[in-house]
XYZ file of C-alpha atoms in Angstrom:
483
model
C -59.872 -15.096 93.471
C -58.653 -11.634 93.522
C -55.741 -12.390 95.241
C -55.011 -15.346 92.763
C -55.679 -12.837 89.628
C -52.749 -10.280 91.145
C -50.692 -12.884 91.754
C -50.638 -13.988 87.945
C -50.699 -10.390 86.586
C -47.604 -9.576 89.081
C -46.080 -12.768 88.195
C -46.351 -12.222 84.478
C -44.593 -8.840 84.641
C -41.864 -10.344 86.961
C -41.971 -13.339 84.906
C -41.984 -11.433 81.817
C -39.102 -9.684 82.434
C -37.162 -12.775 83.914
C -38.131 -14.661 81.233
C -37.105 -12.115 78.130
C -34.112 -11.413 80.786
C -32.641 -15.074 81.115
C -33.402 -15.953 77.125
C -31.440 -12.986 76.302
C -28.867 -14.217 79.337
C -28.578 -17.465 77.576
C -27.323 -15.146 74.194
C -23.842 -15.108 76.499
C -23.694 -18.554 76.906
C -23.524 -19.862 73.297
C -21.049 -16.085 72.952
C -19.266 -17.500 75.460
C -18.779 -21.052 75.157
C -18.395 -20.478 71.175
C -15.686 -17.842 71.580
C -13.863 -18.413 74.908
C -11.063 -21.415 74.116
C -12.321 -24.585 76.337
C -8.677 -25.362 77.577
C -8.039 -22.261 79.139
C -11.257 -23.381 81.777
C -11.480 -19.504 81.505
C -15.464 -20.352 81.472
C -14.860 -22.239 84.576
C -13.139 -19.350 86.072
C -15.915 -17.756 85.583
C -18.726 -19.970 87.317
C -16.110 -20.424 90.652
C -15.917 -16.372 90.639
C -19.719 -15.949 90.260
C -20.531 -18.744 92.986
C -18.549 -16.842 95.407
C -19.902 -13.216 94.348
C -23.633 -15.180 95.150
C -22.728 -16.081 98.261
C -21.417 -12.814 99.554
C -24.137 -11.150 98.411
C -26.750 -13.157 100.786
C -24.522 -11.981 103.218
C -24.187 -8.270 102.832
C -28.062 -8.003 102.384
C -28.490 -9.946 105.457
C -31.674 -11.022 104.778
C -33.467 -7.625 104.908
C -35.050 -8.157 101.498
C -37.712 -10.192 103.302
C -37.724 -7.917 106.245
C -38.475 -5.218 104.490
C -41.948 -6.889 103.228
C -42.506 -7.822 107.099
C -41.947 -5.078 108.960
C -43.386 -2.772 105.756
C -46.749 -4.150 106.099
C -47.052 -3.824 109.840
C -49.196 -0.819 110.908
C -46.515 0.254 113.707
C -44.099 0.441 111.212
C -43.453 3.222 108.550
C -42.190 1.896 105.122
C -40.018 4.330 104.817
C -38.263 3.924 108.357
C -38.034 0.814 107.666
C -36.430 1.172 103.670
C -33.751 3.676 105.911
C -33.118 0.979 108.596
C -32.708 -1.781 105.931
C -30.463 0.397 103.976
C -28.560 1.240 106.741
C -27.576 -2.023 107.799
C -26.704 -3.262 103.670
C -24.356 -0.350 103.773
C -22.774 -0.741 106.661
C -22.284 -4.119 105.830
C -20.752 -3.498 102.445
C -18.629 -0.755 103.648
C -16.743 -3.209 105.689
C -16.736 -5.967 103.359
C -14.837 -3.195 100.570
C -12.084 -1.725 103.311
C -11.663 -6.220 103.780
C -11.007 -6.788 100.559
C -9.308 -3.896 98.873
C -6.715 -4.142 102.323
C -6.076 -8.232 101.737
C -6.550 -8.292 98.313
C -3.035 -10.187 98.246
C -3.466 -12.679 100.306
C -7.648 -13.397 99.627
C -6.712 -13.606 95.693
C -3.988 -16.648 96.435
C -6.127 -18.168 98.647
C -9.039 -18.652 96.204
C -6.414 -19.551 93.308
C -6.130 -16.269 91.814
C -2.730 -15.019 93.056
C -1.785 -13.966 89.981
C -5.401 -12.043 88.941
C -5.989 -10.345 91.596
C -8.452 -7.752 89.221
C -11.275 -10.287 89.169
C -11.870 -10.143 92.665
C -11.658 -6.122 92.784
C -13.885 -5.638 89.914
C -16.306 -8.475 91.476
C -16.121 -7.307 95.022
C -17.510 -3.907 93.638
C -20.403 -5.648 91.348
C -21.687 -7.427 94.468
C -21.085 -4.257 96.728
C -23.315 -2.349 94.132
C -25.840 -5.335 93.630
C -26.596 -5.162 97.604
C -26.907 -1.963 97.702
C -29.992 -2.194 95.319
C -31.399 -5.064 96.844
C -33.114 -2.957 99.137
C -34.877 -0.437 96.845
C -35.623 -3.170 94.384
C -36.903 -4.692 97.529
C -39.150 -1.766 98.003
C -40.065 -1.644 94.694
C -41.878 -4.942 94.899
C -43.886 -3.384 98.276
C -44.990 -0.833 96.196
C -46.242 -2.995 93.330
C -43.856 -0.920 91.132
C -43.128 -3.718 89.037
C -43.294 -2.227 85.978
C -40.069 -0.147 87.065
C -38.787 -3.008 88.523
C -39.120 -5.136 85.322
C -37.449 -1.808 82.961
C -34.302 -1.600 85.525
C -34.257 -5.516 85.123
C -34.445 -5.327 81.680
C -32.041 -2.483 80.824
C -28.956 -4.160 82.668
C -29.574 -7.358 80.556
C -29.564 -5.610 77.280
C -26.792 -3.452 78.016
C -24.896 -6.372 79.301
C -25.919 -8.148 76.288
C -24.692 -5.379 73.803
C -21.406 -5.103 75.319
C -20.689 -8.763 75.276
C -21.002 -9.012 71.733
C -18.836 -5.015 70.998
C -16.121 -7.032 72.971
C -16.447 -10.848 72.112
C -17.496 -10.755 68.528
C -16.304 -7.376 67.570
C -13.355 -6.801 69.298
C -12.504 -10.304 69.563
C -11.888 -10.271 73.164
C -12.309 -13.365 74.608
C -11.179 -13.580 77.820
C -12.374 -13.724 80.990
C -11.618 -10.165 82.012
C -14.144 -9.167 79.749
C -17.020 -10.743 81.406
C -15.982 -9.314 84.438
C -15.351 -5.783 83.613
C -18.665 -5.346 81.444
C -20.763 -6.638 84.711
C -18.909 -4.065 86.358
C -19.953 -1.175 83.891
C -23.507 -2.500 83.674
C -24.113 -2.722 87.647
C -23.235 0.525 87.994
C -24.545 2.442 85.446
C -28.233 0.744 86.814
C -27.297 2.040 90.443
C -27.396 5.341 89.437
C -31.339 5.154 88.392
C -31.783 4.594 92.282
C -30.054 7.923 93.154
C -33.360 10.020 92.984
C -35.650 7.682 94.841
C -33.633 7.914 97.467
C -33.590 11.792 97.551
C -37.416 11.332 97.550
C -37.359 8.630 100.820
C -37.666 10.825 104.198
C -35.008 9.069 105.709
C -35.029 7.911 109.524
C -32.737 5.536 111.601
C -34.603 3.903 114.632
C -32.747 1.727 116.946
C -35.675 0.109 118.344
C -37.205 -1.005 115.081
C -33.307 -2.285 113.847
C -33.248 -4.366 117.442
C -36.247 -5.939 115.965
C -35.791 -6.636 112.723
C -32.037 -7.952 113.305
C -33.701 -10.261 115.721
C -36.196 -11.195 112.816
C -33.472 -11.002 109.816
C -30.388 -12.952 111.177
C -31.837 -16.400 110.891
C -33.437 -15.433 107.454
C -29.283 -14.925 106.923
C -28.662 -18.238 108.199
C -31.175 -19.707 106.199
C -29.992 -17.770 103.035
C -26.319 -18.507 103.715
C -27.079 -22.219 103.729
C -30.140 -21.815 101.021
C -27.201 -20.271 98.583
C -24.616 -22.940 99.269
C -27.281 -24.899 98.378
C -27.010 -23.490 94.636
C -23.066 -22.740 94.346
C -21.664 -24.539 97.033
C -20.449 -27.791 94.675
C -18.791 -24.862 91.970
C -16.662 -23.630 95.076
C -16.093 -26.914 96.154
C -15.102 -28.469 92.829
C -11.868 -26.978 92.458
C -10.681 -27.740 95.552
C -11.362 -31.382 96.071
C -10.986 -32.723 92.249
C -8.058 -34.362 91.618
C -6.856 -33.314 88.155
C -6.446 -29.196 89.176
C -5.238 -28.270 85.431
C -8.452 -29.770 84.265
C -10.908 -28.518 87.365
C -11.902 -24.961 85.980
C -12.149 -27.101 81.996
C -15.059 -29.573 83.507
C -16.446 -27.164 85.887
C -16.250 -25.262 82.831
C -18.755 -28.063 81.054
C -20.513 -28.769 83.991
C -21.481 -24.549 84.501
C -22.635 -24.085 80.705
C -24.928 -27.351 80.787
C -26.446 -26.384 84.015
C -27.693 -23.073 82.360
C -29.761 -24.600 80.458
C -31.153 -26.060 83.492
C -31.711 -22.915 85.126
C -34.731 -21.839 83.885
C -36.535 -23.705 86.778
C -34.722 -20.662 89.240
C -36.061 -18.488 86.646
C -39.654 -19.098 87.058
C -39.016 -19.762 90.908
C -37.892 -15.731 91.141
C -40.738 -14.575 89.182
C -42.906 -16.367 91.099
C -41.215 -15.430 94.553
C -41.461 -11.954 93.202
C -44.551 -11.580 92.953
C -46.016 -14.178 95.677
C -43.735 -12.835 98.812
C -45.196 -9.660 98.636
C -48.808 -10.826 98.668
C -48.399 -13.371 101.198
C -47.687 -11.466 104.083
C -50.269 -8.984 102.825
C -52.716 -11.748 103.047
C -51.492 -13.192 106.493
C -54.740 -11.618 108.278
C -57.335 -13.567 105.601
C -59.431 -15.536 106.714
C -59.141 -17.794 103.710
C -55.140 -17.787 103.801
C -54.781 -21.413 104.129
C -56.147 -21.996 101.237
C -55.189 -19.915 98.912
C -51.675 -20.770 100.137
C -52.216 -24.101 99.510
C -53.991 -23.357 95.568
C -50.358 -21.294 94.700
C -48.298 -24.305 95.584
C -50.559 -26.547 93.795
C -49.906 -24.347 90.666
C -46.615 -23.297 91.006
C -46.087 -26.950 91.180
C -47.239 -27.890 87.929
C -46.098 -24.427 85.763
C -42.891 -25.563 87.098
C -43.342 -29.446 85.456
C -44.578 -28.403 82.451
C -41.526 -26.381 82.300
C -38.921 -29.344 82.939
C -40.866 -31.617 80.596
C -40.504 -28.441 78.099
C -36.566 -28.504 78.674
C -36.178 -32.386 78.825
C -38.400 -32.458 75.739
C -36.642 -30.125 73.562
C -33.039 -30.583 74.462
C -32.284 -31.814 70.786
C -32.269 -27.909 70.294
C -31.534 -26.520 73.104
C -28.299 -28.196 73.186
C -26.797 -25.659 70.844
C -26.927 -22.668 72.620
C -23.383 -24.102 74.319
C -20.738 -24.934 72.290
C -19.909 -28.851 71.182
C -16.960 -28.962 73.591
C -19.283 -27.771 76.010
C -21.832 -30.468 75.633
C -20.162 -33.375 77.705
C -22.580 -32.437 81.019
C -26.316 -32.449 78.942
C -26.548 -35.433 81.083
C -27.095 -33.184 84.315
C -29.625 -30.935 83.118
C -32.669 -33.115 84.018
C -31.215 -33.711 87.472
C -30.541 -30.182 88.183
C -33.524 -28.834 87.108
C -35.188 -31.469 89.677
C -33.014 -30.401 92.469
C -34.794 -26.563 91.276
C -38.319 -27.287 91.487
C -37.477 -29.061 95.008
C -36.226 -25.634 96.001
C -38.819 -23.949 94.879
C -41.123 -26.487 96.724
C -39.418 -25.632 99.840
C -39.988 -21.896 99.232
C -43.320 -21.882 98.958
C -43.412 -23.875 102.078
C -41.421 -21.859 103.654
C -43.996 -18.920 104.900
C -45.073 -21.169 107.626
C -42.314 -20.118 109.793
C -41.974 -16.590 108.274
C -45.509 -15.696 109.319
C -45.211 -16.719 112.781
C -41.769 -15.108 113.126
C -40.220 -18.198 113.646
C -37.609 -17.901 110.983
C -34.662 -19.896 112.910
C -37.074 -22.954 111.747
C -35.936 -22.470 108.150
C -32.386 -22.137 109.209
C -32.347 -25.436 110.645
C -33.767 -26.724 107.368
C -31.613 -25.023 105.254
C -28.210 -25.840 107.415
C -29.260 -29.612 106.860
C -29.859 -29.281 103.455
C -26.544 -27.752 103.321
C -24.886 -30.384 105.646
C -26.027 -32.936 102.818
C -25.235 -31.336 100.240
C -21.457 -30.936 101.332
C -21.232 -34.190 102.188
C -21.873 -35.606 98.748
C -19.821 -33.124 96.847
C -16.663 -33.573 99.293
C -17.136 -37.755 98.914
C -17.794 -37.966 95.740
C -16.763 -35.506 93.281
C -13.626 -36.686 93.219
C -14.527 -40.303 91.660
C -18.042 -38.808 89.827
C -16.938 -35.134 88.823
C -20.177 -33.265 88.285
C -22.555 -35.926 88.583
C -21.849 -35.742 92.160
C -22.406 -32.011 92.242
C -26.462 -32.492 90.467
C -26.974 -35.340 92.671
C -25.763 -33.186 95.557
C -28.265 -30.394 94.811
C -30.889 -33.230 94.661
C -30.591 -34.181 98.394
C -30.028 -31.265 99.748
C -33.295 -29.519 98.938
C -34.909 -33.113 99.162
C -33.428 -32.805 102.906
C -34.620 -29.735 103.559
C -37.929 -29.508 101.613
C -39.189 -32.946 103.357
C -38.218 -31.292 106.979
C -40.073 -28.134 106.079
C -43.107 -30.328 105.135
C -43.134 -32.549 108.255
C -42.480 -29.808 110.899
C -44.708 -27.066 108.927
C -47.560 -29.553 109.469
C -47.663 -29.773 112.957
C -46.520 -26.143 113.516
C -48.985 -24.400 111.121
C -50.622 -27.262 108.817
C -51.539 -25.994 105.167
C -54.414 -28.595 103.378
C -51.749 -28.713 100.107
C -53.895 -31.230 97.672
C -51.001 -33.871 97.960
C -53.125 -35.986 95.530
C -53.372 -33.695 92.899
C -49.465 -32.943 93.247
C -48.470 -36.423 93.588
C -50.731 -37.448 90.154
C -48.860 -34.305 88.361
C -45.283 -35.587 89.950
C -46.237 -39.555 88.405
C -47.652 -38.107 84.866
C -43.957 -36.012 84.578
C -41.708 -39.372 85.399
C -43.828 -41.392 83.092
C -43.239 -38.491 79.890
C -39.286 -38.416 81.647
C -38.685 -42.048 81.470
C -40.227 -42.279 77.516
C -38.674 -39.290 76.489
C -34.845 -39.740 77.935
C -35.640 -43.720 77.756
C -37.288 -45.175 74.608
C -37.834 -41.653 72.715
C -34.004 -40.708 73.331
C -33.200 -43.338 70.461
C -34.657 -41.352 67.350
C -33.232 -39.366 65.097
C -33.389 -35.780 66.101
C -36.505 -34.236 64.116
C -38.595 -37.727 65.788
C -37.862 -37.167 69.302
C -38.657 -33.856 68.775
C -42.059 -34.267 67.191
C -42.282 -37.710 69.937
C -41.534 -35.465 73.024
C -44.066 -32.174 71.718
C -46.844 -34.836 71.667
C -46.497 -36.024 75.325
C -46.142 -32.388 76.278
C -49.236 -31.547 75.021
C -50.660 -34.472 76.522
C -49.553 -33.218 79.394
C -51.039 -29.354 78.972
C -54.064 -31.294 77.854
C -54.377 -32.987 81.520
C -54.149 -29.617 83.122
C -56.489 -27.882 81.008
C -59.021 -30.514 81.511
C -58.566 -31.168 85.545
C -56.893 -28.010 86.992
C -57.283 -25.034 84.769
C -60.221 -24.575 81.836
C -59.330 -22.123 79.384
C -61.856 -19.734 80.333
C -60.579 -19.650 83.804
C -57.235 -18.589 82.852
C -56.815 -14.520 83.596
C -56.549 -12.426 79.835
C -57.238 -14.632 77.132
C -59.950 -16.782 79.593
C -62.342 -14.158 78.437
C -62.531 -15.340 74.689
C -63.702 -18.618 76.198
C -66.597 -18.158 78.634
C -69.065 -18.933 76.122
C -67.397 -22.430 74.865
């Protein structure tokens, strides 16, 4: 119970800071889909950039994040050799990828359809250099249970990012793309330079044998996170290339990046949550009551994370306006998106099976055929469906890959998960889905509203009652021992 009490203090820091983070994040999407002219699809330009700076950065961190928290809590291992290993191999790694990309800058910018802006992918190439390069100490942040400092750091580049925006959008009245891209530039690396005296304080020390072993350990971690991230941006790279209309391409994916937003507060709790869970898990891995436990934080990340999509689905007659009304076309998506999100997050939280045995090329396998799926419903049909394709896409591919991770993790390393509890929560959310988008979706505004609040306290109601009594609950559970 301990265990389960830091996991909800960590996760409420992390979470805290995610979730002030992303609702102030969400302050640029109404600033930008409000003051950026829809048929320039410069918001589009902006998603296609951003899916590509995503993937590059699972690359150049090369899946050390989660070697770190391995090799950090073994007794042979020192953290801090192991911090100096990681580090060495995320700078190496960026190094290269800046001497690439400043040297072909010509011909890499017409290749991805920016021939004649060459300056997005400089000033984005350096924001992802600088964002792997603090993956690692954030990384060892989190072993330290530093998250305090990890939240502030967090916290500081949102609200400077924030300010800025609105000096140059609403101020200024600069309102093109440019802007976004040279403010994230400022912001990343005015946070690097907090980092700059930890790592005077690190004794550093490079051993070979320990970065034989945790290459051997990290590359299919970097399979797995190569295919888990073109799991998430793969159909906004794709989208340009295969739909038909190209002048209109960058003004849906434009639509179609805005909506999904709104959707992505389901990654938002899934971070927090991996945050805070990762750390403990392989901390835990020599309990004797590991199984279970592992098996209680699925069962309630599970429904945290349905209570949050009936939330979303619930009170879309307001959310709706934090995009702008040309923007508003793709609503539609937002429920299947956000499905596709808690699938992913299900297949996290499975995923320690293979983690904790070292057999990591498992998830690779699961997260290549996820991917395989994926692409093949973006390439075939995006260019009948548009964007529908691309939330229906994200759909199967975790599907694929969560189900596989189930089956296999079973018969590898079987976890008792209380599938009857899960499946009762999953049946209670489609029932409030299907009234609330169905009958409930009819009503005027202020009645679905008032319509969809009532089922979703129903639906806290049910969890109180059969999963989580008020006095149970860590902080406030005190004021209700005696009740």
């Amino acid at each position: 119970m301990a265990n389960m009490k830091s996991l909800a203090k960590d996760t409420a820091i992390y979470g805290l800071s995610s979730i002030i983070g992303r609702f102030l994040n969400y302050l640029l999407v109404p600033l930008y889909t409000y003051y950026m002219p829809h048929e320039t699809g410069d918001y589009g330009v902006s998603t296609n950039v951003y899916a590509y700076v995503a993937l590059i950065l699972v690359l150049l961190t090369f899946g050390m994040e989660t070697t770190l928290f391995r090799f950090a809590n073994d007794e042979r291992s020192k953290p801090d050799t192991v911090f100096t290993t990681a580090m060495a191999v995320v700078g190496s790694l960026t190094a290269v990828f800046l001497l690439l990309l400043f040297g072909f800058i010509t011909p890499i910018s017409s290749a991805l359809g920016y021939g004649e802006h060459p300056e997005f992918l400089l000033m984005m190439g350096v924001v992802v250099a600088l964002d792997a390069l603090q993956a690692i100490p954030f990384s060892f942040l989190r072993f330290q249970k530093r998250a305090i400092r990890f939240a502030s750091l967090k916290m500081l580049f949102i609200v400077l990012n924030i300010g800025l925006n609105v000096l140059y959008f609403v101020v200024l009245g600069k309102t093109t793309v440019f802007y976004v891209f040279f403010i994230n530039l400022l912001c990343t690396g005015f946070i690097t330079l907090f980092f700059i005296p930890d790592l005077f304080r690190i004794h550093w020390k490079f051993d070979g044998t320990l970065l034989k072993e945790m290459f051997n350990y990290s590359w299919p971690i970097l399979i797995l996170g190569i295919a888990g991230i073109l799991n998430q941006v793969a159909d906004k790279i794709i989208f340009p290339l295969v739909y038909p209309d190209e002048a209109q391409a960058n003004v849906l994916l434009g639509d179609y990046g805005s909506c999904v937003k709104i959707a992505m507060i389901m990654a938002m709790i899934t971070q927090a949550f991996r945050y805070a869970y990762e750390p403990i898990v392989f901390a835990k891995s020599k309990d004797a009551d590991k199984t279970e436990y592992y098996a209680a934080a699925m069962k309630y990340f599970l429904i945290f994370t349905l209570l949050a999509f009936l939330c979303v689905v619930g009170w879309m007659p307001l959310l709706q306006y934090i995009i702008g009304a040309q923007y508003r076309e793709g609503l539609g998506v937002v429920p299947i998106v956000m499905a596709a999100e808690i699938m992913m997050g299900v297949y996290f939280n499975l995923s320690f099976w293979y983690k904790l045995i070292d057999k990591t090329i498992y998830g690779a396998w699961f997260s290549l055929a996820g991917c395989a799926v994926l692409f093949a419903v973006n390439i075939l049909f995006i260019p009948e469906y548009g964007y529908w394709a691309c939330a229906w896409g994200g759909v199967a591919g975790y599907g694929t890959a969560m189900v596989l991770s189930y089956i296999i993790g079973q018969k590898k390393n079987p976890i008792p998960y209380p599938m009857k509890d899960i499946f009762f929560y999953v049946l209670i959310t489609a029932l409030c889905t299907v009234l609330m988008l169905g009958f409930i979706r009819n009503l005027p505004e202020w009645a679905q509203l008032v319509c969809n609040t009532i089922l979703i306290i129903g639906f806290v109601g049910i969890i109180i009652r059969k999963d989580l009594p008020l006095h149970s609950i860590p902080v406030i559970g005190k004021y209700f021992r005696n009740k």
